[in-house]
Short mmCIF file of C-alpha atoms in Angstrom, two decimals:
data_model
loop_
_atom_site.label_atom_id
_atom_site.label_comp_id
_atom_site.label_asym_id
_atom_site.label_seq_id
_atom_site.Cartn_x
_atom_site.Cartn_y
_atom_site.Cartn_z
CA ARG I 1 0.00 0.00 0.00
CA GLY I 2 2.91 2.32 0.72
CA ARG I 3 4.56 1.66 -2.69
CA LEU I 4 4.16 3.98 -5.63
CA ARG I 5 2.62 2.27 -8.58
CA PRO I 6 4.11 2.86 -12.03
CA ARG I 7 2.11 5.14 -14.30
CA ASP I 8 0.09 3.17 -16.73
CA ASP I 9 -1.46 5.15 -19.58
CA ARG I 10 -3.35 2.15 -20.67
CA ARG I 11 -5.69 2.60 -17.74
CA ARG I 12 -6.41 6.14 -18.85
CA PRO I 13 -7.03 6.06 -22.57
CA GLY I 14 -8.51 9.60 -22.57
CA ARG I 15 -5.27 11.19 -21.51
CA ARG I 16 -3.27 9.36 -24.12
CA ARG I 17 -5.63 10.50 -26.89
CA VAL I 18 -5.34 14.13 -25.74
CA SER I 19 -1.57 13.84 -25.72
CA GLU I 20 -1.54 12.39 -29.24
CA GLU I 21 -3.90 15.12 -30.51
CA ARG I 22 -1.58 17.82 -29.12
CA THR I 23 1.40 16.24 -30.80
CA GLU I 24 -0.40 15.99 -34.15
CA GLY I 25 -1.67 19.58 -33.85
CA ALA I 26 1.80 20.92 -33.22
CA GLY I 27 3.13 19.11 -36.24
CA ALA I 28 0.31 20.44 -38.41
CA THR I 29 0.79 24.12 -37.51
CA ALA I 30 4.58 24.15 -37.93
CA ALA I 31 5.50 25.53 -41.38
CA PRO I 32 8.73 24.82 -43.19
CA VAL I 33 11.31 27.69 -43.17
CA PRO I 34 11.71 29.06 -46.72
CA ALA I 35 15.16 29.35 -48.28
CA VAL I 36 16.72 32.82 -48.23
CA ASP I 37 17.83 34.34 -51.55
CA PRO I 38 21.27 35.97 -51.05
CA GLU I 39 20.59 38.58 -53.78
CA ALA I 40 17.30 39.61 -52.17
CA ALA I 41 18.94 39.83 -48.74
CA ARG I 42 21.29 42.62 -49.85
CA PRO I 43 20.20 46.07 -48.53
CA THR I 44 19.07 48.60 -51.12
CA PRO I 45 20.46 52.12 -50.97
CA ALA I 46 18.14 54.60 -49.32
CA GLU I 47 16.55 57.23 -51.50
CA PRO I 48 17.69 60.78 -50.67
CA THR I 49 15.07 62.93 -49.02
CA SER I 50 14.72 66.65 -48.86
CA GLY I 51 15.70 66.73 -45.19
CA ALA I 52 18.76 64.49 -45.57
CA ALA I 53 22.25 65.96 -45.21
CA LYS I 54 23.98 66.95 -48.45
CA PRO I 55 27.11 65.13 -49.55
CA ALA I 56 30.47 66.79 -48.97
CA THR I 57 30.83 67.67 -52.66
CA ASP I 58 27.50 69.54 -52.66
CA ALA I 59 28.48 71.43 -49.52
CA LEU I 60 31.77 72.51 -51.11
CA ALA I 61 29.90 73.63 -54.22
CA ASP I 62 27.57 75.75 -52.09
CA LEU I 63 30.54 77.38 -50.35
CA HIS I 64 32.13 78.09 -53.74
CA ASP I 65 28.92 79.76 -54.92
CA LEU I 66 28.81 81.92 -51.80
CA ALA I 67 32.40 82.99 -52.34
CA GLN I 68 31.69 84.26 -55.84
CA PRO I 69 31.08 88.02 -56.17
CA GLU I 70 27.60 89.26 -56.83
CA GLU I 71 26.54 89.65 -60.42
CA PRO I 72 26.71 93.25 -61.54
CA VAL I 73 23.39 94.99 -61.64
CA ALA I 74 22.14 95.70 -65.12
CA ARG I 75 22.73 99.29 -66.15
CA GLY I 76 19.67 101.41 -66.73
CA GLY I 77 19.10 104.35 -69.00
CA ALA I 78 20.77 107.72 -69.17
CA TRP I 79 19.07 108.99 -66.03
CA GLN I 80 20.22 105.96 -64.05
CA ARG I 81 23.78 106.44 -65.28
CA ALA I 82 23.69 110.09 -64.32
CA ALA I 83 22.35 109.20 -60.88
CA ASP I 84 25.17 106.67 -60.39
CA TRP I 85 27.83 109.25 -61.21
CA ALA I 86 26.13 111.72 -58.88
CA VAL I 87 26.41 109.15 -56.07
CA LEU I 88 30.05 108.47 -56.94
CA PHE I 89 30.98 112.17 -56.84
CA LYS I 90 28.72 112.83 -53.83
CA LEU I 91 27.17 115.90 -55.40
CA ARG I 92 25.31 116.80 -52.21
CA LEU I 93 28.63 117.00 -50.36
CA ALA I 94 30.24 118.79 -53.30
CA SER I 95 27.43 121.38 -53.20
CA LEU I 96 28.59 122.32 -49.70
CA ALA I 97 32.08 122.81 -51.12
CA VAL I 98 30.62 125.08 -53.80
CA PHE I 99 28.83 127.15 -51.19
CA GLY I 100 31.98 127.49 -49.06
CA ALA I 101 34.15 128.31 -52.06
CA PHE I 102 31.75 130.95 -53.32
CA LEU I 103 31.55 132.48 -49.84
CA GLY I 104 35.34 132.75 -49.67
CA ALA I 105 35.51 134.13 -53.21
CA TRP I 106 32.77 136.66 -52.47
CA LEU I 107 34.72 137.89 -49.45
CA GLY I 108 37.74 138.49 -51.70
CA MET I 109 35.86 140.04 -54.63
CA GLY I 110 36.89 143.51 -53.56
CA GLN I 111 40.21 143.05 -55.38
CA GLY I 112 38.66 143.88 -58.75
CA HIS I 113 37.33 140.46 -59.79
CA GLU I 114 33.77 140.07 -61.01
CA LEU I 115 31.05 137.65 -60.02
CA LEU I 116 31.84 135.33 -62.93
CA GLY I 117 35.35 134.87 -61.58
CA ALA I 118 33.96 133.81 -58.20
CA LEU I 119 31.65 131.33 -59.88
CA GLU I 120 34.50 129.90 -61.95
CA ALA I 121 36.70 129.49 -58.88
CA SER I 122 33.82 127.74 -57.11
CA PHE I 123 33.48 125.36 -60.05
CA TRP I 124 37.15 124.33 -59.97
CA ILE I 125 37.03 123.87 -56.22
CA ALA I 126 33.90 121.71 -56.54
CA CYS I 127 35.77 119.54 -59.08
CA THR I 128 38.49 119.02 -56.49
CA ALA I 129 35.90 117.93 -53.90
CA ALA I 130 34.18 115.54 -56.34
CA SER I 131 37.51 113.99 -57.26
CA GLY I 132 38.32 113.33 -53.60
CA CYS I 133 34.89 111.79 -52.94
CA ALA I 134 35.25 109.36 -55.86
CA LEU I 135 38.75 108.28 -54.82
CA ASN I 136 37.47 107.83 -51.27
CA GLN I 137 34.92 105.28 -52.48
CA VAL I 138 37.55 103.47 -54.53
CA ILE I 139 39.74 103.04 -51.45
CA GLU I 140 36.92 102.08 -49.07
CA GLN I 141 35.22 99.39 -51.14
CA GLU I 142 35.74 96.62 -48.58
CA THR I 143 34.45 98.78 -45.75
CA ASP I 144 31.45 100.02 -47.73
CA ARG I 145 30.51 96.44 -48.66
CA ARG I 146 29.92 95.61 -44.97
CA MET I 147 27.54 98.48 -44.25
CA GLU I 148 23.89 98.49 -45.26
CA ARG I 149 23.99 102.23 -45.97
CA THR I 150 26.81 101.96 -48.52
CA ARG I 151 26.69 98.39 -49.85
CA ARG I 152 24.64 99.35 -52.92
CA ARG I 153 26.90 102.11 -54.20
CA PRO I 154 27.66 102.02 -57.94
CA LEU I 155 31.21 100.73 -57.50
CA LEU I 156 30.09 97.77 -55.38
CA THR I 157 27.21 96.74 -57.63
CA GLY I 158 29.27 97.07 -60.81
CA ARG I 159 27.23 99.87 -62.37
CA ILE I 160 30.46 101.88 -62.54
CA SER I 161 33.82 100.15 -62.91
CA VAL I 162 36.78 100.96 -60.70
CA ARG I 163 38.81 101.92 -63.77
CA ASP I 164 36.22 104.46 -64.90
CA ALA I 165 35.99 105.90 -61.39
CA VAL I 166 39.76 106.30 -61.07
CA VAL I 167 40.11 107.86 -64.52
CA ALA I 168 37.23 110.28 -63.99
CA SER I 169 38.42 111.37 -60.55
CA ALA I 170 41.99 111.83 -61.81
CA VAL I 171 40.80 113.95 -64.74
CA LEU I 172 38.66 116.12 -62.45
CA GLY I 173 41.41 116.63 -59.90
CA PHE I 174 44.06 117.37 -62.52
CA ALA I 175 41.78 119.80 -64.36
CA ALA I 176 40.86 121.60 -61.14
CA VAL I 177 44.49 122.08 -60.07
CA LEU I 178 45.49 123.35 -63.53
CA GLY I 179 42.40 125.54 -63.83
CA LEU I 180 43.12 127.30 -60.54
CA ALA I 181 46.80 127.67 -61.44
CA PHE I 182 46.30 129.16 -64.91
CA ARG I 183 43.05 131.04 -64.38
CA PHE I 184 43.79 132.41 -60.91
CA ASN I 185 47.07 131.86 -59.04
CA LEU I 186 49.46 129.17 -57.79
CA LEU I 187 48.45 129.62 -54.16
CA SER I 188 44.86 128.51 -54.76
CA SER I 189 46.11 125.65 -56.92
CA PHE I 190 48.52 124.50 -54.19
CA LEU I 191 45.80 124.70 -51.54
CA ALA I 192 43.43 122.63 -53.68
CA LEU I 193 46.08 119.97 -54.30
CA SER I 194 46.98 119.87 -50.59
CA SER I 195 43.31 119.49 -49.62
CA LEU I 196 42.83 116.65 -52.09
CA PHE I 197 45.95 114.87 -50.81
CA LEU I 198 44.93 115.21 -47.14
CA TYR I 199 41.44 113.87 -47.80
CA VAL I 200 42.42 110.88 -49.95
CA ALA I 201 45.85 109.83 -48.65
CA VAL I 202 45.62 110.76 -44.96
CA TYR I 203 42.01 111.18 -43.78
CA THR I 204 40.55 108.14 -45.56
CA PRO I 205 43.08 105.50 -44.32
CA LEU I 206 43.19 107.10 -40.85
CA LYS I 207 39.46 106.50 -40.31
CA ARG I 208 40.14 102.81 -39.68
CA VAL I 209 42.84 103.22 -37.05
CA SER I 210 42.40 106.45 -35.09
CA ALA I 211 39.87 109.08 -34.07
CA LEU I 212 42.40 111.70 -35.12
CA ASN I 213 40.92 111.42 -38.59
CA THR I 214 38.32 113.97 -37.49
CA LEU I 215 41.06 116.51 -36.80
CA VAL I 216 42.77 115.79 -40.12
CA GLY I 217 39.47 115.90 -42.00
CA ALA I 218 38.73 119.35 -40.63
CA PHE I 219 41.34 120.89 -42.93
CA PRO I 220 39.87 119.57 -46.22
CA GLY I 221 36.43 120.42 -44.89
CA ALA I 222 37.31 124.07 -44.31
CA ALA I 223 39.61 124.38 -47.32
CA PRO I 224 36.98 125.50 -49.91
CA VAL I 225 36.50 128.85 -48.14
CA ALA I 226 40.25 129.47 -47.98
CA ILE I 227 40.81 128.33 -51.58
CA GLY I 228 38.03 130.59 -52.86
CA PHE I 229 39.45 133.56 -50.98
CA ALA I 230 43.00 132.82 -52.16
CA ALA I 231 41.81 132.47 -55.77
CA MET I 232 40.36 136.00 -55.71
CA THR I 233 43.07 137.74 -53.67
CA GLY I 234 46.25 135.73 -54.24
CA ASN I 235 46.89 135.45 -50.48
CA LEU I 236 45.24 134.45 -47.23
CA TRP I 237 45.76 137.57 -45.14
CA THR I 238 44.33 140.46 -47.18
CA TRP I 239 40.84 141.44 -46.06
CA GLY I 240 38.56 143.82 -47.89
#
């Protein structure tokens, strides 16, 4: 009675049938594993999307395009060309030089010169101022390109070439110095040449390195009055 009897499935036929049904069912549901094609298993390259990173060659091409200078703006008609030259010569600033030169010439008109002589002297002095303004823009191209106020000037957009600007300013300056020398006197011619030199060769480069440029620029700024007076009188100390 205390012994364990060996399990005999024959006494329990129901259990054996259930066990056989489970075995048959497992064999029926198991599916054979298909063979893998090695060509089909190779990964296909991913299609590029709009948000994907660009290859290195495309990035270098973009940098090269950014490094290229801007295309020159198409030139307009005669009025546009005239407006570009007016910007290059800074006619509004040159008009102040004309006013100062005429004031100085008017103060010296008591030496026997007429009004037309004062106007002619003012014209030559204005040519000197326009020449200096154009050369100033030629020198300061890199600085003007960084500022929103000056980045669309004719030299930077290509509407006027640097060669044309240099030639025109040189002709104006040379004509002004000779006109004052032959039509008036050497003193006014020397003062005009000195003013042009101080503005272009000293004041313009000094703006980048020192605040003393304001002191140096005061002399070319006040020079038109002195040049106009010297053109009419031949000196700087005779009054009336």
